[in-house]
Amino acid sequence: MSKIQMTTPIVEMDGDEMTRVLWKMIKEKLLLPFIDLKTEYYDLGLLNRNATEDEVTKDAAYAALKYGVAVKCATITPNRQRMEEYPELTKMWRSPNGTIRGIMGGTVFREPITAPFLQPAVRKWTKPITIARHAYGDIYSAVDFKTEEPVECKMVFTSERGTQREYLVKKTDGPAVFLGQHNLTGSIENFAKACFMYSWDTKQSLKLAAKDTILKQYDTEFIEVFNKEYEKNWKARFEKEGIRFGYTLIDSAAASLMTSDGGYVLALKNYDGDVLSDLVSAAFGSIAMMTSVLVNPEGKYEFEAAHGTVTDHYYRYLKGEKPATNPTATIFAWTGALRKRGELDKNYELMTFAEKLERANLQVLADGFVSEDLIPALEPDFEYRVTSAEEIIDKIAERL
Ligand code: NAP
Ligand code: MG
């Protein structure tokens, strides 16, 4: 059989622990036999980040900007406990995802992988719901403080030219707490661009939710920025695809989450996105059925699984066990990258292969060969056998 050819490389970011083990199996058994795989490889494993003083992470992010499509394995973000586990570490290196997002910019979209044998907590959800979180500003870079005695709290703005504006927040007569937060119009514009791009890419309608009835300046800015971007760059394209863009109040958006059957992208402010993305992913069943895509405003993509390196499974693997880890989200990170590379290069064989690999993966699970994490999410009379990541990958290879 002749292998599928590629013209442009995918930026490959290797990682840590159990997901690094899966990464190698996926490449050897599911990709290399079928594709003449071209990647530009960066080893983002913790020890190599340490050896390169984290330069490798930056290089990888710049390569993603250069080529436009990257796939990333989960990586360890060192904390105090990891510093003890790896005494050779010279520094508590930053989160690679943070570094990459800092360089690429953009928005993270978390999309669940749905399948008929999985029963989400909300029975009506038959299609994925993607949460787009605006990961800049608001309470995450706010100033908050507490006062004990009566105070008059004011916000004062001094422009570069020296003009001043003053707003009274509150005059208090007892202990109180205060908060000052901001957002940047430029950051909201980039968020809007990424949201429209992702929705159009995945052919799903886009909903923006906020609370403009209360925050008449702050939240209205989000609506205006989105409306402007929509009218200017997307309206015609959306109409052609039969998808829609609209704004709803956040409380009503939360309520309709529970009554809809899914299949749309929900764009949220930072805190709303923080809360609802964890809620939606837990309600869909397993973190290992959740993919995550970073889309920057210039249309560069980085695909990954939403879960981490699955440390406990890795230590069992080192002892000679074959843990029942779910490879699905990591496989879908690869298929996401292959499909996008195919789209950009008009490489239809590569796109078709991505489709087939996803189907083979879901068929193997549907045949009842499942990993541990899926058990609580399975349909009640579903017959299954819990098996190792390796066996699941072997079965997918057979199917392919
Ligand atoms: P995690 O690796 O996602 O694992 C949390 C738990 O979720 C696991 O113990 C396991 O539960 C279950 N799980 C996650 N993925 C699974 C899979 N594919 N198959 C089966 N079960 C799965 O999160 P963590 O333990 O909080 O973090 C571990 C390391 O990952 C940390 O060093 C952290 O820095 C890193 N991390 C990296 C990323 C990233 O690179 N994007 C994201 C998150 C965390 P059971 O133990 O019950 O089986
Ligand atoms: Mg959270």
Tab-separated table of C-alpha atoms and ligand atoms in Angstrom:
chain	number	residue	atom	x	y	z
A	1	MET	CA	0.000	0.000	0.000
A	2	SER	CA	1.359	3.423	-0.826
A	3	LYS	CA	1.376	5.866	2.062
A	4	ILE	CA	-0.475	9.172	2.157
A	5	GLN	CA	1.916	11.997	1.305
A	6	MET	CA	2.180	15.333	3.071
A	7	THR	CA	3.516	18.614	1.687
A	8	THR	CA	3.799	20.742	4.834
A	9	PRO	CA	4.936	19.496	8.240
A	10	ILE	CA	2.785	19.510	11.362
A	11	VAL	CA	4.502	20.901	14.445
A	12	GLU	CA	4.710	17.999	16.877
A	13	MET	CA	5.106	18.757	20.588
A	14	ASP	CA	5.895	15.643	22.597
A	15	GLY	CA	5.141	15.532	26.319
A	16	ASP	CA	5.256	13.595	29.565
A	17	GLU	CA	4.304	10.470	31.493
A	18	MET	CA	1.403	8.250	30.352
A	19	THR	CA	0.445	10.525	27.495
A	20	ARG	CA	4.023	10.331	26.187
A	21	VAL	CA	3.690	6.550	26.188
A	22	LEU	CA	0.365	6.819	24.295
A	23	TRP	CA	1.914	9.342	21.891
A	24	LYS	CA	4.544	6.832	20.764
A	25	MET	CA	1.995	4.017	20.359
A	26	ILE	CA	-0.357	6.250	18.365
A	27	LYS	CA	2.411	7.297	16.006
A	28	GLU	CA	3.814	3.806	15.534
A	29	LYS	CA	0.560	1.919	15.193
A	30	LEU	CA	-1.957	4.386	13.817
A	31	LEU	CA	-0.074	7.013	11.830
A	32	LEU	CA	3.287	5.855	10.478
A	33	PRO	CA	1.914	2.718	8.750
A	34	PHE	CA	-0.503	4.848	6.707
A	35	ILE	CA	1.028	8.292	6.316
A	36	ASP	CA	4.418	9.450	5.158
A	37	LEU	CA	4.266	11.603	8.271
A	38	LYS	CA	6.056	14.938	8.079
A	39	THR	CA	6.466	16.649	11.429
A	40	GLU	CA	8.781	19.197	12.932
A	41	TYR	CA	9.454	17.558	16.275
A	42	TYR	CA	9.877	19.391	19.584
A	43	ASP	CA	10.405	17.445	22.767
A	44	LEU	CA	8.449	19.311	25.429
A	45	GLY	CA	9.057	16.546	27.966
A	46	LEU	CA	9.956	18.094	31.322
A	47	LEU	CA	13.596	16.980	31.235
A	48	ASN	CA	14.193	18.477	27.815
A	49	ARG	CA	12.492	21.718	28.809
A	50	ASN	CA	14.896	21.774	31.731
A	51	ALA	CA	17.928	20.947	29.563
A	52	THR	CA	17.062	23.715	27.081
A	53	GLU	CA	16.056	26.193	29.797
A	54	ASP	CA	12.559	26.051	28.316
A	55	GLU	CA	13.767	27.414	24.958
A	56	VAL	CA	12.262	24.349	23.287
A	57	THR	CA	8.755	25.459	24.294
A	58	LYS	CA	9.223	28.889	22.773
A	59	ASP	CA	10.759	27.397	19.620
A	60	ALA	CA	7.783	25.061	19.308
A	61	ALA	CA	5.307	27.936	19.671
A	62	TYR	CA	7.120	29.984	17.002
A	63	ALA	CA	7.121	26.944	14.727
A	64	ALA	CA	3.343	26.664	15.248
A	65	LEU	CA	3.019	30.283	14.111
A	66	LYS	CA	5.205	29.557	11.096
A	67	TYR	CA	3.461	26.384	9.895
A	68	GLY	CA	-0.035	27.087	11.215
A	69	VAL	CA	-0.863	23.637	12.612
A	70	ALA	CA	0.507	21.992	15.747
A	71	VAL	CA	-0.380	18.966	17.863
A	72	LYS	CA	0.634	18.790	21.502
A	73	CYS	CA	0.958	15.968	24.000
A	74	ALA	CA	0.056	16.693	27.634
A	75	THR	CA	2.973	18.012	29.678
A	76	ILE	CA	3.862	18.330	33.350
A	77	THR	CA	3.600	21.804	34.819
A	78	PRO	CA	6.109	21.590	37.657
A	79	ASN	CA	4.992	22.468	41.172
A	80	ARG	CA	6.775	22.025	44.503
A	81	GLN	CA	6.051	18.306	44.597
A	82	ARG	CA	7.482	17.838	41.083
A	83	MET	CA	10.645	19.677	42.121
A	84	GLU	CA	11.194	16.916	44.697
A	85	GLU	CA	10.277	14.181	42.231
A	86	TYR	CA	12.766	15.541	39.657
A	87	PRO	CA	15.768	16.837	41.673
A	88	GLU	CA	17.598	17.719	38.439
A	89	LEU	CA	15.182	20.595	37.713
A	90	THR	CA	16.985	23.914	37.863
A	91	LYS	CA	13.782	25.979	37.944
A	92	MET	CA	10.045	25.599	38.404
A	93	TRP	CA	9.398	26.041	34.667
A	94	ARG	CA	6.233	27.811	33.574
A	95	SER	CA	3.218	25.960	32.222
A	96	PRO	CA	4.038	25.125	28.567
A	97	ASN	CA	0.433	25.847	27.618
A	98	GLY	CA	0.771	29.290	29.181
A	99	THR	CA	3.998	29.963	27.270
A	100	ILE	CA	2.514	28.746	23.987
A	101	ARG	CA	-0.652	30.797	24.446
A	102	GLY	CA	1.460	33.818	25.341
A	103	ILE	CA	3.317	33.526	22.010
A	104	MET	CA	0.478	32.401	19.736
A	105	GLY	CA	-2.302	34.413	21.400
A	106	GLY	CA	-5.838	33.266	20.801
A	107	THR	CA	-8.647	31.361	22.399
A	108	VAL	CA	-8.980	27.814	23.673
A	109	PHE	CA	-12.024	25.838	22.512
A	110	ARG	CA	-12.942	22.721	24.458
A	111	GLU	CA	-15.097	20.334	22.504
A	112	PRO	CA	-16.463	17.004	23.808
A	113	ILE	CA	-16.332	13.882	21.649
A	114	THR	CA	-19.838	12.430	21.650
A	115	ALA	CA	-20.908	8.871	20.819
A	116	PRO	CA	-24.207	6.973	21.031
A	117	PHE	CA	-22.967	4.569	23.739
A	118	LEU	CA	-22.099	7.459	26.043
A	119	GLN	CA	-24.830	8.959	28.125
A	120	PRO	CA	-24.258	12.575	29.112
A	121	ALA	CA	-25.706	13.799	32.429
A	122	VAL	CA	-28.100	15.888	30.354
A	123	ARG	CA	-30.012	13.314	28.309
A	124	LYS	CA	-30.873	15.749	25.555
A	125	TRP	CA	-27.245	16.417	24.633
A	126	THR	CA	-26.701	14.425	21.470
A	127	LYS	CA	-24.283	16.879	19.883
A	128	PRO	CA	-21.181	18.483	21.370
A	129	ILE	CA	-21.321	21.828	23.134
A	130	THR	CA	-18.131	23.826	22.774
A	131	ILE	CA	-17.251	26.396	25.381
A	132	ALA	CA	-15.057	29.304	24.252
A	133	ARG	CA	-13.600	31.096	27.234
A	134	HIS	CA	-12.140	34.577	26.909
A	135	ALA	CA	-8.996	33.881	28.886
A	136	TYR	CA	-7.990	37.484	29.511
A	137	GLY	CA	-8.780	40.032	32.217
A	138	ASP	CA	-11.887	40.543	34.371
A	139	ILE	CA	-11.522	39.103	37.867
A	140	TYR	CA	-8.356	37.174	36.882
A	141	SER	CA	-6.299	40.353	36.787
A	142	ALA	CA	-8.370	42.464	39.151
A	143	VAL	CA	-7.483	44.493	42.214
A	144	ASP	CA	-9.529	43.532	45.249
A	145	PHE	CA	-9.291	44.729	48.820
A	146	LYS	CA	-11.060	44.843	52.136
A	147	THR	CA	-11.712	47.876	54.323
A	148	GLU	CA	-12.606	47.933	58.015
A	149	GLU	CA	-13.615	51.507	58.778
A	150	PRO	CA	-16.107	53.645	56.846
A	151	VAL	CA	-14.657	54.739	53.496
A	152	GLU	CA	-15.553	56.524	50.353
A	153	CYS	CA	-14.293	54.371	47.444
A	154	LYS	CA	-13.705	56.110	44.124
A	155	MET	CA	-12.196	55.058	40.824
A	156	VAL	CA	-9.974	57.688	39.280
A	157	PHE	CA	-8.761	57.594	35.665
A	158	THR	CA	-5.917	59.786	34.514
A	159	SER	CA	-5.359	59.882	30.769
A	160	GLU	CA	-1.934	60.312	29.196
A	161	ARG	CA	-2.786	63.961	28.530
A	162	GLY	CA	-3.596	64.445	32.206
A	163	THR	CA	-7.387	64.728	32.086
A	164	GLN	CA	-9.124	62.987	34.940
A	165	ARG	CA	-12.403	61.142	35.389
A	166	GLU	CA	-13.763	60.084	38.727
A	167	TYR	CA	-16.490	57.602	39.662
A	168	LEU	CA	-17.921	57.011	43.101
A	169	VAL	CA	-18.111	53.278	43.771
A	170	LYS	CA	-19.585	53.357	47.279
A	171	LYS	CA	-19.587	55.265	50.523
A	172	THR	CA	-19.622	52.714	53.332
A	173	ASP	CA	-20.337	52.894	57.055
A	174	GLY	CA	-18.818	49.532	58.057
A	175	PRO	CA	-16.428	46.811	56.849
A	176	ALA	CA	-16.636	46.171	53.103
A	177	VAL	CA	-14.900	44.511	50.149
A	178	PHE	CA	-14.084	46.107	46.807
A	179	LEU	CA	-13.009	45.044	43.336
A	180	GLY	CA	-11.591	46.883	40.324
A	181	GLN	CA	-11.341	44.970	37.040
A	182	HIS	CA	-10.724	45.684	33.389
A	183	ASN	CA	-10.666	44.259	29.917
A	184	LEU	CA	-9.036	45.439	26.698
A	185	THR	CA	-11.037	46.086	23.548
A	186	GLY	CA	-8.152	44.644	21.505
A	187	SER	CA	-8.304	41.421	23.461
A	188	ILE	CA	-12.084	41.178	23.021
A	189	GLU	CA	-11.608	41.748	19.266
A	190	ASN	CA	-9.141	38.875	19.063
A	191	PHE	CA	-11.522	36.690	21.051
A	192	ALA	CA	-14.350	37.507	18.651
A	193	LYS	CA	-12.183	36.720	15.604
A	194	ALA	CA	-11.175	33.337	17.028
A	195	CYS	CA	-14.783	32.474	17.932
A	196	PHE	CA	-16.134	33.248	14.467
A	197	MET	CA	-13.249	31.384	12.875
A	198	TYR	CA	-13.831	28.283	14.997
A	199	SER	CA	-17.613	28.301	14.530
A	200	TRP	CA	-17.295	28.675	10.792
A	201	ASP	CA	-14.596	25.973	10.668
A	202	THR	CA	-16.761	23.495	12.540
A	203	LYS	CA	-20.024	24.660	10.918
A	204	GLN	CA	-21.746	25.355	14.215
A	205	SER	CA	-23.752	28.391	15.293
A	206	LEU	CA	-22.156	30.815	17.722
A	207	LYS	CA	-23.806	32.248	20.826
A	208	LEU	CA	-22.312	35.034	22.893
A	209	ALA	CA	-23.542	35.347	26.465
A	210	ALA	CA	-22.979	38.140	28.989
A	211	LYS	CA	-24.930	40.421	31.315
A	212	ASP	CA	-25.383	43.708	29.473
A	213	THR	CA	-28.557	44.505	31.410
A	214	ILE	CA	-26.358	45.026	34.477
A	215	LEU	CA	-22.959	45.973	33.027
A	216	LYS	CA	-24.211	48.487	30.502
A	217	GLN	CA	-20.755	49.643	29.403
A	218	TYR	CA	-18.532	46.667	30.140
A	219	ASP	CA	-20.595	43.814	28.739
A	220	THR	CA	-22.090	45.930	25.962
A	221	GLU	CA	-18.518	46.336	24.694
A	222	PHE	CA	-18.361	42.555	24.145
A	223	ILE	CA	-21.635	42.637	22.204
A	224	GLU	CA	-20.584	45.572	20.054
A	225	VAL	CA	-17.201	44.068	19.234
A	226	PHE	CA	-18.794	40.750	18.246
A	227	ASN	CA	-21.506	42.457	16.179
A	228	LYS	CA	-18.956	44.568	14.334
A	229	GLU	CA	-16.735	41.583	13.540
A	230	TYR	CA	-19.769	39.568	12.426
A	231	GLU	CA	-21.116	42.255	10.088
A	232	LYS	CA	-17.690	42.955	8.663
A	233	ASN	CA	-16.227	39.512	8.094
A	234	TRP	CA	-18.637	36.673	8.740
A	235	LYS	CA	-22.305	37.438	8.026
A	236	ALA	CA	-22.247	36.328	4.406
A	237	ARG	CA	-20.189	33.219	5.168
A	238	PHE	CA	-22.419	32.218	8.083
A	239	GLU	CA	-25.588	32.675	6.027
A	240	LYS	CA	-24.133	30.563	3.257
A	241	GLU	CA	-23.450	27.723	5.717
A	242	GLY	CA	-26.849	28.080	7.371
A	243	ILE	CA	-25.313	28.838	10.774
A	244	ARG	CA	-26.169	31.753	13.026
A	245	PHE	CA	-24.664	34.220	15.429
A	246	GLY	CA	-26.614	35.701	18.318
A	247	TYR	CA	-26.379	37.217	21.759
A	248	THR	CA	-28.214	35.957	24.883
A	249	LEU	CA	-28.138	36.909	28.539
A	250	ILE	CA	-25.854	34.597	30.504
A	251	ASP	CA	-28.580	33.251	32.806
A	252	SER	CA	-30.823	32.413	29.896
A	253	ALA	CA	-27.842	30.840	28.060
A	254	ALA	CA	-27.172	28.655	31.111
A	255	ALA	CA	-30.817	27.576	31.225
A	256	SER	CA	-30.963	26.748	27.533
A	257	LEU	CA	-27.783	24.662	27.905
A	258	MET	CA	-29.994	22.219	29.798
A	259	THR	CA	-32.828	22.124	27.276
A	260	SER	CA	-30.955	22.138	23.963
A	261	ASP	CA	-29.559	19.124	22.136
A	262	GLY	CA	-26.137	20.795	21.689
A	263	GLY	CA	-24.237	21.433	18.493
A	264	TYR	CA	-23.166	25.017	19.048
A	265	VAL	CA	-20.313	27.182	20.321
A	266	LEU	CA	-20.897	29.285	23.421
A	267	ALA	CA	-18.595	32.303	23.761
A	268	LEU	CA	-18.187	33.383	27.374
A	269	LYS	CA	-16.395	35.929	29.477
A	270	ASN	CA	-13.495	34.718	31.575
A	271	TYR	CA	-15.282	33.670	34.775
A	272	ASP	CA	-18.409	32.303	33.096
A	273	GLY	CA	-16.162	30.248	30.823
A	274	ASP	CA	-14.096	28.985	33.744
A	275	VAL	CA	-17.181	27.690	35.543
A	276	LEU	CA	-19.229	26.436	32.606
A	277	SER	CA	-16.376	24.694	30.769
A	278	ASP	CA	-15.745	22.456	33.786
A	279	LEU	CA	-19.458	21.889	34.236
A	280	VAL	CA	-20.021	20.956	30.595
A	281	SER	CA	-16.995	18.668	30.418
A	282	ALA	CA	-17.963	16.827	33.611
A	283	ALA	CA	-21.550	16.454	32.391
A	284	PHE	CA	-20.432	14.988	29.054
A	285	GLY	CA	-18.848	12.049	30.853
A	286	SER	CA	-15.076	11.856	30.790
A	287	ILE	CA	-12.243	14.342	30.569
A	288	ALA	CA	-10.573	11.824	28.246
A	289	MET	CA	-13.350	12.446	25.675
A	290	MET	CA	-12.600	16.148	25.512
A	291	THR	CA	-10.381	17.852	22.959
A	292	SER	CA	-8.947	21.296	23.190
A	293	VAL	CA	-7.929	23.592	20.342
A	294	LEU	CA	-6.074	26.869	20.568
A	295	VAL	CA	-7.076	29.139	17.658
A	296	ASN	CA	-5.284	32.425	17.208
A	297	PRO	CA	-6.728	35.468	15.421
A	298	GLU	CA	-4.563	34.797	12.330
A	299	GLY	CA	-6.008	31.296	12.025
A	300	LYS	CA	-3.111	29.229	13.457
A	301	TYR	CA	-4.100	26.106	15.354
A	302	GLU	CA	-2.758	23.997	18.184
A	303	PHE	CA	-4.613	20.756	18.976
A	304	GLU	CA	-4.416	18.756	22.193
A	305	ALA	CA	-6.306	16.557	24.626
A	306	ALA	CA	-7.963	18.469	27.466
A	307	HIS	CA	-6.621	16.086	30.119
A	308	GLY	CA	-3.184	15.966	31.704
A	309	THR	CA	-0.392	13.394	31.731
A	310	VAL	CA	-2.388	10.844	33.822
A	311	THR	CA	0.397	10.451	36.389
A	312	ASP	CA	-1.042	7.568	38.420
A	313	HIS	CA	-1.490	5.427	35.298
A	314	TYR	CA	2.124	6.161	34.343
A	315	TYR	CA	3.469	4.873	37.670
A	316	ARG	CA	1.418	1.709	37.237
A	317	TYR	CA	2.787	1.400	33.698
A	318	LEU	CA	6.367	1.703	35.028
A	319	LYS	CA	5.636	-1.222	37.367
A	320	GLY	CA	4.777	-3.380	34.339
A	321	GLU	CA	0.993	-2.973	34.389
A	322	LYS	CA	-0.993	-2.119	31.267
A	323	PRO	CA	-3.281	0.628	32.531
A	324	ALA	CA	-6.740	1.164	31.031
A	325	THR	CA	-5.984	4.726	29.920
A	326	ASN	CA	-8.235	6.285	27.309
A	327	PRO	CA	-6.241	7.296	24.196
A	328	THR	CA	-9.248	8.919	22.455
A	329	ALA	CA	-8.643	12.609	23.175
A	330	THR	CA	-4.966	12.274	22.216
A	331	ILE	CA	-5.900	10.477	18.986
A	332	PHE	CA	-8.451	13.213	18.221
A	333	ALA	CA	-5.770	15.839	18.810
A	334	TRP	CA	-3.811	14.172	16.006
A	335	THR	CA	-6.828	13.827	13.724
A	336	GLY	CA	-7.711	17.476	14.342
A	337	ALA	CA	-4.220	18.514	13.278
A	338	LEU	CA	-4.139	16.154	10.267
A	339	ARG	CA	-7.543	17.352	9.064
A	340	LYS	CA	-6.584	21.013	9.422
A	341	ARG	CA	-3.254	20.425	7.648
A	342	GLY	CA	-5.176	18.612	4.916
A	343	GLU	CA	-7.646	21.481	4.577
A	344	LEU	CA	-4.907	24.091	4.301
A	345	ASP	CA	-2.914	22.030	1.787
A	346	LYS	CA	-5.994	20.751	-0.093
A	347	ASN	CA	-4.777	17.270	0.796
A	348	TYR	CA	-8.040	15.333	0.666
A	349	GLU	CA	-6.443	11.962	1.381
A	350	LEU	CA	-5.115	13.297	4.659
A	351	MET	CA	-8.525	14.699	5.579
A	352	THR	CA	-10.238	11.409	4.756
A	353	PHE	CA	-7.687	9.514	6.793
A	354	ALA	CA	-8.400	11.716	9.825
A	355	GLU	CA	-12.097	10.949	9.426
A	356	LYS	CA	-11.462	7.202	9.178
A	357	LEU	CA	-9.184	7.148	12.196
A	358	GLU	CA	-11.815	8.917	14.305
A	359	ARG	CA	-14.476	6.493	13.135
A	360	ALA	CA	-12.267	3.463	13.837
A	361	ASN	CA	-11.540	4.788	17.322
A	362	LEU	CA	-15.223	5.259	18.180
A	363	GLN	CA	-16.149	1.902	16.645
A	364	VAL	CA	-13.662	0.073	18.867
A	365	LEU	CA	-15.186	1.719	21.940
A	366	ALA	CA	-18.685	0.994	20.605
A	367	ASP	CA	-17.665	-2.660	20.234
A	368	GLY	CA	-17.241	-2.666	23.998
A	369	PHE	CA	-13.466	-2.315	24.376
A	370	VAL	CA	-13.357	0.597	26.783
A	371	SER	CA	-11.040	2.320	29.237
A	372	GLU	CA	-11.717	2.759	32.957
A	373	ASP	CA	-12.810	6.397	32.840
A	374	LEU	CA	-15.756	5.627	30.521
A	375	ILE	CA	-17.595	3.227	32.856
A	376	PRO	CA	-19.720	5.849	34.668
A	377	ALA	CA	-20.696	7.439	31.335
A	378	LEU	CA	-21.843	4.296	29.502
A	379	GLU	CA	-25.478	3.627	28.539
A	380	PRO	CA	-27.095	1.329	31.153
A	381	ASP	CA	-27.276	-1.949	29.143
A	382	PHE	CA	-24.087	-1.437	27.217
A	383	GLU	CA	-21.927	-4.576	27.238
A	384	TYR	CA	-18.254	-3.895	27.679
A	385	ARG	CA	-14.856	-5.150	28.759
A	386	VAL	CA	-12.338	-2.779	30.343
A	387	THR	CA	-9.051	-3.015	28.548
A	388	SER	CA	-5.657	-1.352	28.225
A	389	ALA	CA	-4.795	1.643	26.073
A	390	GLU	CA	-2.490	-0.656	24.129
A	391	GLU	CA	-5.253	-3.116	23.261
A	392	ILE	CA	-7.589	-0.288	22.282
A	393	ILE	CA	-4.924	1.150	19.980
A	394	ASP	CA	-4.203	-2.306	18.492
A	395	LYS	CA	-7.905	-2.803	17.797
A	396	ILE	CA	-8.113	0.614	16.136
A	397	ALA	CA	-5.124	-0.325	13.963
A	398	GLU	CA	-6.877	-3.559	12.949
A	399	ARG	CA	-9.990	-1.586	11.999
A	400	LEU	CA	-7.949	0.851	9.946
B	1	NAP	P1	-4.958	14.381	34.583
B	1	NAP	O1	-3.663	13.913	34.076
B	1	NAP	O2	-5.937	14.836	33.595
B	1	NAP	O3	-5.586	13.196	35.425
B	1	NAP	C1	-6.608	13.342	36.383
B	1	NAP	C2	-7.381	12.033	36.498
B	1	NAP	O4	-8.321	11.968	35.443
B	1	NAP	C3	-6.511	10.795	36.357
B	1	NAP	O5	-5.950	10.441	37.571
B	1	NAP	C4	-7.504	9.803	35.820
B	1	NAP	O6	-8.354	9.319	36.842
B	1	NAP	C5	-8.377	10.652	34.916
B	1	NAP	N1	-7.891	10.700	33.536
B	1	NAP	C6	-7.370	11.759	32.872
B	1	NAP	N2	-7.078	11.423	31.610
B	1	NAP	C7	-7.410	10.121	31.473
B	1	NAP	C8	-7.327	9.215	30.393
B	1	NAP	N3	-6.830	9.567	29.198
B	1	NAP	N4	-7.774	7.954	30.599
B	1	NAP	C9	-8.277	7.583	31.782
B	1	NAP	N5	-8.372	8.406	32.838
B	1	NAP	C10	-7.946	9.663	32.684
B	1	NAP	O7	-4.768	15.579	35.625
B	1	NAP	P2	-3.818	15.723	36.915
B	1	NAP	O8	-3.620	14.405	37.584
B	1	NAP	O9	-4.384	16.853	37.655
B	1	NAP	O10	-2.421	16.208	36.336
B	1	NAP	C11	-1.330	15.356	36.012
B	1	NAP	C12	-0.257	16.171	35.320
B	1	NAP	O11	-0.747	16.667	34.092
B	1	NAP	C13	0.199	17.394	36.118
B	1	NAP	O12	1.608	17.409	36.171
B	1	NAP	C14	-0.317	18.574	35.348
B	1	NAP	O13	0.587	19.651	35.390
B	1	NAP	C15	-0.440	18.037	33.960
B	1	NAP	N6	-1.514	18.653	33.139
B	1	NAP	C16	-1.201	18.985	31.865
B	1	NAP	C17	-2.153	19.495	31.005
B	1	NAP	C18	-1.760	19.852	29.610
B	1	NAP	O14	-0.636	19.632	29.218
B	1	NAP	N7	-2.649	20.363	28.818
B	1	NAP	C19	-3.474	19.643	31.453
B	1	NAP	C20	-3.788	19.262	32.760
B	1	NAP	C21	-2.799	18.767	33.587
B	1	NAP	P3	-8.094	7.942	37.645
B	1	NAP	O15	-6.824	8.140	38.395
B	1	NAP	O16	-9.301	7.867	38.508
B	1	NAP	O17	-8.003	6.833	36.666
B	2	MG	MG	-11.669	25.955	35.920
